[in-house]
Coordinates of C-alpha atoms in Angstrom, one line a residue:
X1 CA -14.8 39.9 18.7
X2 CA -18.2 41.2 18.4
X3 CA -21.2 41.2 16.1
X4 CA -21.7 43.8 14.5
X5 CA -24.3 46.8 15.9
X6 CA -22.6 49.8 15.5
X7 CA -24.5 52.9 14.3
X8 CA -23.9 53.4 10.7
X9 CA -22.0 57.2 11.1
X10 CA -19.4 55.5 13.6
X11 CA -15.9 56.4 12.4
X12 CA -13.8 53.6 11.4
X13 CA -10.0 53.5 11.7
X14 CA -7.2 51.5 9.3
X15 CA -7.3 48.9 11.6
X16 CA -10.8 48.0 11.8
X17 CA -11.6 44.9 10.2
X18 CA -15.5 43.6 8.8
X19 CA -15.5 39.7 7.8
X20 CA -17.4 36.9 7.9
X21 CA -15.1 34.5 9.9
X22 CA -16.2 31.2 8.6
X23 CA -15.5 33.0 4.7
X24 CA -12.7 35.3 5.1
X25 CA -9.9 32.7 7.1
X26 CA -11.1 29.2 4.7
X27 CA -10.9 31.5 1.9
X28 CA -7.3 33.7 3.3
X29 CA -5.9 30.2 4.2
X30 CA -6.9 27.9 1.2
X31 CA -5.1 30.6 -1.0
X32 CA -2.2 30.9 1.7
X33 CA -1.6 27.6 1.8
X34 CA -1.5 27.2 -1.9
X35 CA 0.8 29.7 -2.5
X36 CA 3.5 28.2 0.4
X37 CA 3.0 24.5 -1.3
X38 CA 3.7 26.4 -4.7
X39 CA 6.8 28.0 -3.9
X40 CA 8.1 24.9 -1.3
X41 CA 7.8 22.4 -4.4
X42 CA 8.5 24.7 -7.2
X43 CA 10.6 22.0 -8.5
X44 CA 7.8 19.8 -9.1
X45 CA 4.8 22.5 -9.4
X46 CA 5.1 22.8 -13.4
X47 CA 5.1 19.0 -14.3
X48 CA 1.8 18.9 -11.7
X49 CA 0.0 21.9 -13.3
X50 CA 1.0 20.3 -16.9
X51 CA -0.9 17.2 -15.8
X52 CA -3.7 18.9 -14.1
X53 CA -4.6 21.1 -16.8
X54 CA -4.2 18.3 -19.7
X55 CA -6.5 15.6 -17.1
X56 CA -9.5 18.5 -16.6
X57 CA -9.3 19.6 -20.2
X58 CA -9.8 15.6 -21.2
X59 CA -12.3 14.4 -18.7
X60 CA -14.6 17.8 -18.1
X61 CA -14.4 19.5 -21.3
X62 CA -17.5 18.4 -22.8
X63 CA -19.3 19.9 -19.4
X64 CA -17.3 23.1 -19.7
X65 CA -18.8 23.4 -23.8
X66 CA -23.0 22.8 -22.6
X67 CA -22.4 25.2 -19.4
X68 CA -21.2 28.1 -21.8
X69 CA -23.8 27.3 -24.2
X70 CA -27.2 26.7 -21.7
X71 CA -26.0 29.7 -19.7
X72 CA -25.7 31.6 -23.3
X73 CA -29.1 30.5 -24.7
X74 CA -31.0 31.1 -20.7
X75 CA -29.8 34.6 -21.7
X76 CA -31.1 35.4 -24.2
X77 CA -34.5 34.3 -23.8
X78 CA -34.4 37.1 -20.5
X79 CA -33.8 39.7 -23.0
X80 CA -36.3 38.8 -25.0
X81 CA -38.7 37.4 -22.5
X82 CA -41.5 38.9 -20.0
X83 CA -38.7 39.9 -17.5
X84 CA -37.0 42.6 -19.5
X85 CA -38.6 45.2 -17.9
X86 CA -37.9 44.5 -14.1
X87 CA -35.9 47.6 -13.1
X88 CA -33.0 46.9 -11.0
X89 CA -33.7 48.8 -7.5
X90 CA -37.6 49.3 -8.3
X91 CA -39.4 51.2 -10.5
X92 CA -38.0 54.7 -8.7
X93 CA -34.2 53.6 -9.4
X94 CA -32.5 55.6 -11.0
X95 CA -29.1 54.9 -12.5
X96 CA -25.7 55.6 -9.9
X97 CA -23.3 56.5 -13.0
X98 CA -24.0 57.7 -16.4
X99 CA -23.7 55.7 -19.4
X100 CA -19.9 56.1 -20.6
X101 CA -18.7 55.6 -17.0
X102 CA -20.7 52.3 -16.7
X103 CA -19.5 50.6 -20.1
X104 CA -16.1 52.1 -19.0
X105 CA -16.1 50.2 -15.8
X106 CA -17.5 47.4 -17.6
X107 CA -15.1 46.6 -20.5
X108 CA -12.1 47.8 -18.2
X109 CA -13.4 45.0 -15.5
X110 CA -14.2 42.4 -17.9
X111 CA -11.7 41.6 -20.2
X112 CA -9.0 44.3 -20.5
X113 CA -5.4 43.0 -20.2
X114 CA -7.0 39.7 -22.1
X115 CA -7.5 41.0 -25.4
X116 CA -4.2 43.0 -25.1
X117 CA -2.6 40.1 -24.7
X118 CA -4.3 37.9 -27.1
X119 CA -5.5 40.3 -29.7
X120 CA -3.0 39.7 -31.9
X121 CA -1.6 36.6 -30.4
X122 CA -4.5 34.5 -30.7
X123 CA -5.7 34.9 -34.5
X124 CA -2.1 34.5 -35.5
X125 CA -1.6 31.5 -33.6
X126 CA -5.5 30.1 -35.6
X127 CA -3.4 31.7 -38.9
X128 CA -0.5 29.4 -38.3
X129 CA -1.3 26.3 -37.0
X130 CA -5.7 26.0 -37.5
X131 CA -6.9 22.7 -36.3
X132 CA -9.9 23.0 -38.8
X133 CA -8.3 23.8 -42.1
X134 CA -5.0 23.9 -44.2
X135 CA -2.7 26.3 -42.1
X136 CA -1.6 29.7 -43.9
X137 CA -4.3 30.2 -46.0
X138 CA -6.9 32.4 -46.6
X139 CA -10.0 30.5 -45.4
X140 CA -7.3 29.8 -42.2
X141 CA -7.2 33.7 -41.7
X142 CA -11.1 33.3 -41.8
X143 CA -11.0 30.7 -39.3
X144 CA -8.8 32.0 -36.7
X145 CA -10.6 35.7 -36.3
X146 CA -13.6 33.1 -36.1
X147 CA -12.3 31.1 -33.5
X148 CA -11.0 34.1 -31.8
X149 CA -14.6 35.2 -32.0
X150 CA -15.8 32.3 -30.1
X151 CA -13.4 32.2 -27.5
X152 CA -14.1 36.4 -26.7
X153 CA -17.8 36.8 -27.9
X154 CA -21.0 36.2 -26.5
X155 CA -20.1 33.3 -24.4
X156 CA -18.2 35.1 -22.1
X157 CA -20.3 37.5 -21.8
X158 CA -23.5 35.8 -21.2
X159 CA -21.6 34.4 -17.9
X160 CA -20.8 37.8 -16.5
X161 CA -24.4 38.7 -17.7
X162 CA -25.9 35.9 -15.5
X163 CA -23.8 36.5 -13.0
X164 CA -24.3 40.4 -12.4
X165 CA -27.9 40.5 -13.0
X166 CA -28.4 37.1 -10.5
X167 CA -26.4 39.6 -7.6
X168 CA -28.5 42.7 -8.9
X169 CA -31.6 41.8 -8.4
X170 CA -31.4 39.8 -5.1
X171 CA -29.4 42.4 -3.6
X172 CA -31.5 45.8 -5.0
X173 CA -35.0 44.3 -5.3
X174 CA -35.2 41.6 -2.9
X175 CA -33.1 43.2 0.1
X176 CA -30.4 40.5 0.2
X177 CA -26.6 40.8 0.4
X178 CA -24.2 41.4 -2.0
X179 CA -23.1 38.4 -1.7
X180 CA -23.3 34.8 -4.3
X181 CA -25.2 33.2 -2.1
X182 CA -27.7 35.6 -1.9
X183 CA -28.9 34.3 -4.9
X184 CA -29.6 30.9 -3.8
X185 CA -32.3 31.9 -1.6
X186 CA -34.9 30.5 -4.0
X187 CA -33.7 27.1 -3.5
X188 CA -31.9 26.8 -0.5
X189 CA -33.8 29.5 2.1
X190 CA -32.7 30.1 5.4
X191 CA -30.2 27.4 4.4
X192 CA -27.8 30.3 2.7
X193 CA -27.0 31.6 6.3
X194 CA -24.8 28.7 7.4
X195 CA -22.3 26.2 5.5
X196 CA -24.3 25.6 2.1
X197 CA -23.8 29.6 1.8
X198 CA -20.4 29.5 3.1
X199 CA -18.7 27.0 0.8
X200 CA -20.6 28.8 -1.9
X201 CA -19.0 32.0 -1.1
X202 CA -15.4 29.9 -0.5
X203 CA -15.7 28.9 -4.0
X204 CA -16.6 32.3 -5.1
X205 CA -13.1 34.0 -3.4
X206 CA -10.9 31.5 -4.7
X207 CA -12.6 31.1 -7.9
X208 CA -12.3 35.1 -8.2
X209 CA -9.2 35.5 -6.8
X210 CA -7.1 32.7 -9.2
X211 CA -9.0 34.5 -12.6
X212 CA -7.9 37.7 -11.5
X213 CA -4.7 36.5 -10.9
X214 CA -4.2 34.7 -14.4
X215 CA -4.7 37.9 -15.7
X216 CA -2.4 39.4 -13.8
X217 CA 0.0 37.1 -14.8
X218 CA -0.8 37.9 -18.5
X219 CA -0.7 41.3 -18.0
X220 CA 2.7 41.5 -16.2
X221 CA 4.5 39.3 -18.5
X222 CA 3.2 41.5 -21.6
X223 CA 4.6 44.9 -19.6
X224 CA 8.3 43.1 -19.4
X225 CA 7.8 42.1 -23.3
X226 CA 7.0 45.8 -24.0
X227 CA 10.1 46.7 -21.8
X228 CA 12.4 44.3 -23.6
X229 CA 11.4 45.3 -26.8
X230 CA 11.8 48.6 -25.8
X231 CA 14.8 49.0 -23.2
X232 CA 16.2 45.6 -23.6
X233 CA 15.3 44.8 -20.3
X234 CA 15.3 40.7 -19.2
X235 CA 12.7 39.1 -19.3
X236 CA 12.9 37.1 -16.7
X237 CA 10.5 35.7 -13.9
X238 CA 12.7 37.7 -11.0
X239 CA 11.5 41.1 -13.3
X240 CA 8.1 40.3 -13.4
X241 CA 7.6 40.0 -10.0
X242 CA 9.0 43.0 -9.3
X243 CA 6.8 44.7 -12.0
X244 CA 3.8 42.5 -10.0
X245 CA 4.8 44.4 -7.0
X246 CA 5.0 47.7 -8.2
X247 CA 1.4 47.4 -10.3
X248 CA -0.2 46.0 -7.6
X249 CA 0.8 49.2 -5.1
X250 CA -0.8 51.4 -7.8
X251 CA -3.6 49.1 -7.7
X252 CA -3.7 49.3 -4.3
X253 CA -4.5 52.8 -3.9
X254 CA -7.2 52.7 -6.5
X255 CA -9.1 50.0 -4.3
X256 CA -8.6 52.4 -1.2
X257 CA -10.0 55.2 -2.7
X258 CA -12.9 53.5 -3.9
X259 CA -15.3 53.1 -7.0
X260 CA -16.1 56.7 -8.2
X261 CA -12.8 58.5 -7.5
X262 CA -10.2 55.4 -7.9
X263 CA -11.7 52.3 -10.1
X264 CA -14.3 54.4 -12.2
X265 CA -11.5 57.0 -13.0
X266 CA -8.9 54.6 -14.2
X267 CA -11.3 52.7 -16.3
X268 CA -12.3 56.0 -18.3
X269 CA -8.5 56.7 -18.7
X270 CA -8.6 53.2 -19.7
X271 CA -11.0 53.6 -22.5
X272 CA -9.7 56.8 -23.6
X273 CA -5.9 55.3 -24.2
X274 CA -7.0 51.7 -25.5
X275 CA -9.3 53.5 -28.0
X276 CA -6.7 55.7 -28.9
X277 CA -4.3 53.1 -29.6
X278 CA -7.2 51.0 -32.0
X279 CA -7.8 54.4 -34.0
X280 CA -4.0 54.3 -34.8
X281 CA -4.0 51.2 -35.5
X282 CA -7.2 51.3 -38.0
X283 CA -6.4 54.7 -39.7
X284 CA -2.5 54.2 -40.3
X285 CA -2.8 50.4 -41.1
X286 CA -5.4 48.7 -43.7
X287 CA -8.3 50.5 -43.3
X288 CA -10.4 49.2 -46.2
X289 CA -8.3 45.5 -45.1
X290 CA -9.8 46.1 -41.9
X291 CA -13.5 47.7 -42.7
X292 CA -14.5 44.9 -44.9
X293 CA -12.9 42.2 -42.3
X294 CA -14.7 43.5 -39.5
X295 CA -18.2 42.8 -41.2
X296 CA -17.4 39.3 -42.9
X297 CA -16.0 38.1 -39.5
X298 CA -19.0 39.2 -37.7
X299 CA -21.1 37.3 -40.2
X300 CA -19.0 34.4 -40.6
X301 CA -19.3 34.4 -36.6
X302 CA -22.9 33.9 -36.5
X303 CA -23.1 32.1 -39.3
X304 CA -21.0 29.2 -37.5
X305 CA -21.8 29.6 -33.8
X306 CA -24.5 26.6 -33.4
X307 CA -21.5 24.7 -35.1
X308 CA -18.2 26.2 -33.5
X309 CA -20.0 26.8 -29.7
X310 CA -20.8 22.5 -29.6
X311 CA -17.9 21.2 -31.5
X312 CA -15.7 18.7 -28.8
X313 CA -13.1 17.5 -31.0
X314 CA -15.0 14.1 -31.0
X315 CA -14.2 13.0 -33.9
X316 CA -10.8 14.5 -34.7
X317 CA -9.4 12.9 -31.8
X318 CA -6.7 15.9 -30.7
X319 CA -6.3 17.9 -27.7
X320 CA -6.2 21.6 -29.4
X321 CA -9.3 22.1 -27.0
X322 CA -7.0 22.0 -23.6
X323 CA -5.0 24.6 -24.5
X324 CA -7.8 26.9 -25.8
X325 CA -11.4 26.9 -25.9
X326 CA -11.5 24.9 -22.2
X327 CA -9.0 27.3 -21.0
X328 CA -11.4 30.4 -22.0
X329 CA -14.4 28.7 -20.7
X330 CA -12.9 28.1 -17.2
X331 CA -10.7 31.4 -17.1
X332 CA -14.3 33.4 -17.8
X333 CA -16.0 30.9 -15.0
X334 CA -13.3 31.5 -12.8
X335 CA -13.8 35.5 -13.4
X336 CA -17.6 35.4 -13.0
X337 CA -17.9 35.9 -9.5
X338 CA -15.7 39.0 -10.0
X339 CA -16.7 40.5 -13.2
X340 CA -20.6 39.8 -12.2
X341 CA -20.8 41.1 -8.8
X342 CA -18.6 44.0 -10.0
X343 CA -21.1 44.9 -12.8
X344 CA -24.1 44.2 -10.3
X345 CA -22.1 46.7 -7.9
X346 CA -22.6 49.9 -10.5
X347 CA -25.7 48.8 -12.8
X348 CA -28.2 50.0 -10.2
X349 CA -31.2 51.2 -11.7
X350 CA -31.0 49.5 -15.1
X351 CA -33.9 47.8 -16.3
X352 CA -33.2 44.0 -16.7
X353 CA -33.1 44.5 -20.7
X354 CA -31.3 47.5 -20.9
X355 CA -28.4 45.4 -18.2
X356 CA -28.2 42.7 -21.1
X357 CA -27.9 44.8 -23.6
X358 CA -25.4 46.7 -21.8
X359 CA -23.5 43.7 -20.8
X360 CA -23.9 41.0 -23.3
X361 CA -24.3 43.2 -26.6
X362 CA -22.4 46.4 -26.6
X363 CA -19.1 45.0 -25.3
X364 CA -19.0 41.5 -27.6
X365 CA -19.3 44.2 -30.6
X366 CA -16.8 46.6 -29.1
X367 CA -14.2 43.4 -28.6
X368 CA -15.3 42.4 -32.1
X369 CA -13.9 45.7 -33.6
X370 CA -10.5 45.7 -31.3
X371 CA -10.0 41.9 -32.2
X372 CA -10.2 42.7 -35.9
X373 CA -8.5 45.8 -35.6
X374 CA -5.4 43.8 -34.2
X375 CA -6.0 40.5 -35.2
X376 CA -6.7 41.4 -39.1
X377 CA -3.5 44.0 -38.8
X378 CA -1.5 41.4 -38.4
X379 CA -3.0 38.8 -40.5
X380 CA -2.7 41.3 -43.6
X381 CA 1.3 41.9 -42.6
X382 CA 1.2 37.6 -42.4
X383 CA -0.3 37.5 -45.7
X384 CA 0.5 40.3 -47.6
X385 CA 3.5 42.1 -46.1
X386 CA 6.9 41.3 -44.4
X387 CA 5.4 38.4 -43.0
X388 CA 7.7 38.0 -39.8
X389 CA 4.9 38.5 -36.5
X390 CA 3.7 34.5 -36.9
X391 CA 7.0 33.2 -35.9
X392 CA 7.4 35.7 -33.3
X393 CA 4.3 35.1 -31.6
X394 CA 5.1 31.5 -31.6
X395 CA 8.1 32.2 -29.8
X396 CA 7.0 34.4 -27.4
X397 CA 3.3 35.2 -27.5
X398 CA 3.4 38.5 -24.9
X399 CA 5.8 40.4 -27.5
X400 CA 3.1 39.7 -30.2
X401 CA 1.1 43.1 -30.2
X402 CA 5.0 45.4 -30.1
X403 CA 5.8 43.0 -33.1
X404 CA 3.0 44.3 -34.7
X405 CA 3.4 48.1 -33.9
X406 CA 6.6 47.5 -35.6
X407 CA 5.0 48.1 -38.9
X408 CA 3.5 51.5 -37.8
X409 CA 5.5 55.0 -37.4
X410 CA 6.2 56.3 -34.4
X411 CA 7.0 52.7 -32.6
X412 CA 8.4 53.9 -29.7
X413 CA 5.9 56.1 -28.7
X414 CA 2.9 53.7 -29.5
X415 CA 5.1 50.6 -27.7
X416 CA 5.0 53.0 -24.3
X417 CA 1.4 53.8 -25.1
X418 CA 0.4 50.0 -24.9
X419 CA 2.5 49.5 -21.8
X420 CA 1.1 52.0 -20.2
X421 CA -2.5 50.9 -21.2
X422 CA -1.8 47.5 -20.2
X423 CA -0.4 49.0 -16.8
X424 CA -3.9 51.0 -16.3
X425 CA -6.2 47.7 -17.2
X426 CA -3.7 45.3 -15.1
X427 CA -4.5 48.1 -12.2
X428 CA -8.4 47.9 -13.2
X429 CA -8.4 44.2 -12.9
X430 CA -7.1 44.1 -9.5
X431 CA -9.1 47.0 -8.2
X432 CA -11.9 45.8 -9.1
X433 CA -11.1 41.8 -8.2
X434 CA -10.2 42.9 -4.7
X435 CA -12.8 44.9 -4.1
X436 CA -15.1 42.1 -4.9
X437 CA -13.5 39.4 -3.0
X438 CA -13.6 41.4 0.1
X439 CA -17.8 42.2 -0.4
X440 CA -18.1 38.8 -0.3
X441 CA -15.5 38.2 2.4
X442 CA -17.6 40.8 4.6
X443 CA -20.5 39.0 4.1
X444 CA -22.0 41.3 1.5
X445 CA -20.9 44.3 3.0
X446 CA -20.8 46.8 -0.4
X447 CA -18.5 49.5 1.6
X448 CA -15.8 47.5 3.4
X449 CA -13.1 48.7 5.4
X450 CA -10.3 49.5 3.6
X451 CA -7.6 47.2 5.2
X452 CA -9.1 44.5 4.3
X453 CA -9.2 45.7 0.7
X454 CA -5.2 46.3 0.7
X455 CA -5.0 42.6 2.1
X456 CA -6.8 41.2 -1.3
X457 CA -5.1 43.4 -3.5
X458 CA -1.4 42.4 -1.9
X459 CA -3.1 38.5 -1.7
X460 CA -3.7 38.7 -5.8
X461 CA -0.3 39.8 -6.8
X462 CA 1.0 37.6 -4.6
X463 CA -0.9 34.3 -6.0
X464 CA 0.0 36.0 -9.5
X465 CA 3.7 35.9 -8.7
X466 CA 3.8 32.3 -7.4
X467 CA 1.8 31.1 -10.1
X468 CA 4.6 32.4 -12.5
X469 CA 7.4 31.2 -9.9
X470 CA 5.8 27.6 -10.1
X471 CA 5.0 27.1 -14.1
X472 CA 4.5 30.2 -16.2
X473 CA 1.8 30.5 -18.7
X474 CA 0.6 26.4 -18.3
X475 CA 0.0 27.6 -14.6
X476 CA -2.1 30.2 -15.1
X477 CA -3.7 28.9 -17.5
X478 CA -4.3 25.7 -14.8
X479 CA -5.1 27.9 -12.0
X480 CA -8.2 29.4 -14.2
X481 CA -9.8 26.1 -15.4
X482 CA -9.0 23.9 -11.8
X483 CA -11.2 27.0 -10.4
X484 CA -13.6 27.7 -12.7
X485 CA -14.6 23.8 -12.8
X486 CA -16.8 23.8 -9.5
X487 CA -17.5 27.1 -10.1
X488 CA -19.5 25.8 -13.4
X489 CA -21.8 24.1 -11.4
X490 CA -22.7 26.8 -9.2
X491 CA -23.6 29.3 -12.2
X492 CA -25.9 26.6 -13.6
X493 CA -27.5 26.4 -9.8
X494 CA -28.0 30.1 -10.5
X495 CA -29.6 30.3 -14.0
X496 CA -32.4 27.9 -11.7
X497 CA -32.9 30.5 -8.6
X498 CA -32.6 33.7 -10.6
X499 CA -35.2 32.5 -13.0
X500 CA -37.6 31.0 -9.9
X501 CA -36.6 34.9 -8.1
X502 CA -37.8 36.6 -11.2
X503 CA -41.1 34.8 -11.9
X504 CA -42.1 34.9 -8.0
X505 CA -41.1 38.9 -7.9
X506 CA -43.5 41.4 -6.5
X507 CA -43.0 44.9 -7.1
X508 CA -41.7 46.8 -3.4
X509 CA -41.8 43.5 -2.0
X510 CA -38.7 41.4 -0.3
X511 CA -38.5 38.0 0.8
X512 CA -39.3 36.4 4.4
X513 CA -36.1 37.1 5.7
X514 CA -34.7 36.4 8.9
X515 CA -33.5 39.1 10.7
X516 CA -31.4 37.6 12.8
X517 CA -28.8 37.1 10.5
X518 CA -29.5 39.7 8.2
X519 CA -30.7 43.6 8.7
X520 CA -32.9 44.9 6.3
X521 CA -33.0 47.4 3.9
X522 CA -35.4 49.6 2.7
X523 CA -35.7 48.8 -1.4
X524 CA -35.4 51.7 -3.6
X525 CA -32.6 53.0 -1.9
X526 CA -29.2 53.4 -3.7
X527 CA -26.5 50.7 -3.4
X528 CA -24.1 53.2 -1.7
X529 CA -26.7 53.1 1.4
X530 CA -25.4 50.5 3.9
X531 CA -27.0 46.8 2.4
X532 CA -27.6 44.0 4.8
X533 CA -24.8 41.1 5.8
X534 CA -24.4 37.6 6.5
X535 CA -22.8 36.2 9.4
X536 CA -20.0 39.8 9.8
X537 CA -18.2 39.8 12.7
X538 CA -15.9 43.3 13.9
X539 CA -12.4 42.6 14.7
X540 CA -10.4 45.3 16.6

């Protein structure tokens, strides 16, 4: 073991490993150990994430609701403030990929096998049982698309926002690492290079790593519905870990080969096959339904927000919250670290306003239309057709959007379609997870070497299957809120530095850095050039 001095052309074999010790092993052996204790007391481990999830979903909640909502409004008032036009890299930058290919990488990274798996799920589930209004009736239908809204809108979105543009800017204007607690540096200095900036980064790994894996979970168990409803294959926990295994291979070689030719590549394919199945969808279902929907549940949307964003079930006394709107806050808390450092990793040379724009707008109205598409398809069968996709999303929510393609011609073919889309944004997820996890493992290192990215990737679908092993759906849905939680508290830490950054920022100028821990760049350069690290040590 060695620090880390070699010259930047040096060949580097399969072996050769890049981490930050004190980072990499707490992080490797928090998760290891978690998964062990999992499997070990599986008897137990669904009664304990039932408890856990109901206990944080009681107690924290309310703290969950003002995180979404200060991080949300601290937003906005960037976009519109003096900041907007900081450009990301300096005032030479120019942007690494062109515009399709970075809102391809950003909607595939952000919230893919999600609205799959909720897109029709989720409003029908609102339809059916609204804890607002009188079940089954037409201002319910208006209320679940709206609460649908809530829980996949701007919220979420403002988080990755906050997130990525935080990394961004420390990393491409200020020479810092690619790391969360480069962002810090504002309140913390020199601090960030020993254990305040390690736990912060400890909290990032696991964080990322159980969101990614709660998707994973998602995703997986909607590619066995899809095969059932196809092929009448089980669906049974032994399948889906097998289908985990298999995904995570393919995902596997995307992380290997890298950004441009492995994750950017399947995210276009992504975009391409998801769009083709909404245009189905929309032009052989209720178009004119659909059309007029898609307005008057954008309107009713912001109409309600203020209300809908701050409402804590104070007053009604129930627990729908838990099992919903808490569980979306901390799943897209527990994906922040991910999602934002990913984003930060290809917005290079984007002007502050045109990232929020890029990040916060464009993809909140592009899961507006797909959540309509879906949600409002089915909501018009529920209401005005056969009327059979309700009860079969209550009794098995992943077979919810093959219920619905029912009702359309050519079932079979569309049913593969969405496996196979759900396949490509399951693989996108965990590309794009590992990758992160192990930038921040290496101690900001934005080109590590590639065995330690096949170790993150195995490590996610590994967590994914004991988290289904252990307790299903309640587990994953546990594992994103018990992470997310602390996480919460960081991100409002980070809405502090990033604004103190941005108001003491100096065009062509860095911090006072110290360069014993950290090498530094020169600014203006493109994030593919070598950035500095924290802390890396080589192994072998």
């Amino acid at each position: 073991m060695e620090n880390d001095q070699a010259p930047e052309t040096e060949e580097k074999g399969w072996f050769h490993l890049e981490v930050h010790p004190w980072v990499f092993f707490t992080s490797g052996g928090l998760i290891i150990f978690f998964v062990v204790m999992t499997l070990v007391f599986q008897a137990n481990v669904d009664d304990f994430f039932s408890t856990l999830q109901s206990a944080i979903g009681k107690y924290t909640g309310w703290f969950f609701v003002w995180t979404m909502n200060i991080i949300l409004v601290y937003v906005i008032s960037l976009l519109l403030g003096r900041f907007s036009g900081i450009r990301l890299g300096g005032v030479e930058a120019e942007p690494e990929f062109t515009t399709l290919g970075w809102f391809s990488m950003l909607f595939s990274a952000g919230m893919g096998i999600g609205l799959l798996f909720y897109g029709v799920a989720e409003p029908m589930f609102h339809f059916v049982a609204s804890p607002l209004v009188e079940p089954g009736t037409a201002e319910a239908a208006r209320v679940g698309m709206d609460l649908t809204f809530l829980h996949w809108g701007l919220h979420p979105w403002a988080i990755y926002s906050i997130v990525g543009l935080s990394l961004a800017f420390f990393s491409f204007n200020k020479g810092l690492p690619l790391s969360i607690r480069s962002v810090f540096y504002p309140l913390f200095g020199e601090k960030i290079y020993g254990p305040i900036g390690n736990v912060i980064d400890i909290m990032a790994t696991v964080a990322t790593l159980f969101g990614v894996a709660t998707s994973l979970g998602l995703g997986v168990q909607q590619v066995n519905a899809g095969l059932n409803h196809l092929f009448g294959i089980p669906q049974t926990t032994f399948v889906q870990v097998l289908l985990i295994a298999g995904i995570t291979a393919i995902a596997t070689w995307s992380v290997v080969r890298g950004i441009s030719s492995g994750i950017k590549l399947l995210s276009e394919i992504n975009v391409y096959l998801a769009g083709g199945l909404m245009l189905f969808v929309l032009f052989l279902g209720p178009t004119l339904f659909i059309m007029k929907a898609l307005m008057e549940n954008i309107g009713f949307y912001l109409q309600n927000l203020p209300q809908l964003s701050t409402w804590n079930e104070t007053y009604e006394a129930t627990d729908w919250q838990q099992a919903w709107t808490i569980f979306y806050w901390g799943w897209w808390i527990s994906w922040s670290p991910f999602v934002g450092m990913f984003i930060a990793r290809v917005s290079y040379g984007r002007t502050v306003g045109e990232f929020i724009k890029g990040v916060l707008l464009v993809p909140t109205f592009i899961t507006f239309v797909w959540i309509t598409v879906f949600g409002n398809s089915a909501i018009n069968i529920e209401m005005f057709g056969a009327g059979d996709i309700a009860k079969a999303v209550q009794e098995n929510v992943p077979v919810s959007l093959f219920k619905l393609l029912e009702h359309y011609p050519l079932q079979s073919i569309t049913s593969m379609l969405a496996i196979v889309v759900v396949i490509t944004f399951f693989v996108t997820s965990s590309d794009s997870g590992s990758l992160v996890i192990d930038i921040i493992t290496a101690g900001g290192n934005p080109d590590p070497p590639k065995m330690q990215r096949i170790f993150w990737a195995v490590m996610e679908g590994v967590v994914a299957a004991a988290l289904l092993i252990g307790g299903g759906l309640v587990a994953l849905q546990t594992a994103a809120i018990a992470t997310g939680l602390p996480f919460s508290i960081i991100l409002l830490g980070m809405c502090v530095a990033l604004h103190k950054g941005l108001g003491e920022y100096k065009e062509g100028q860095g911090f006072e850095l110290s360069t014993e821990d950290v090498r530094i760049p020169k600014l203006r350069t493109r994030p593919s050039t070598k950035l500095p690290t924290y802390g890396r040590k080589r192994f072998w």
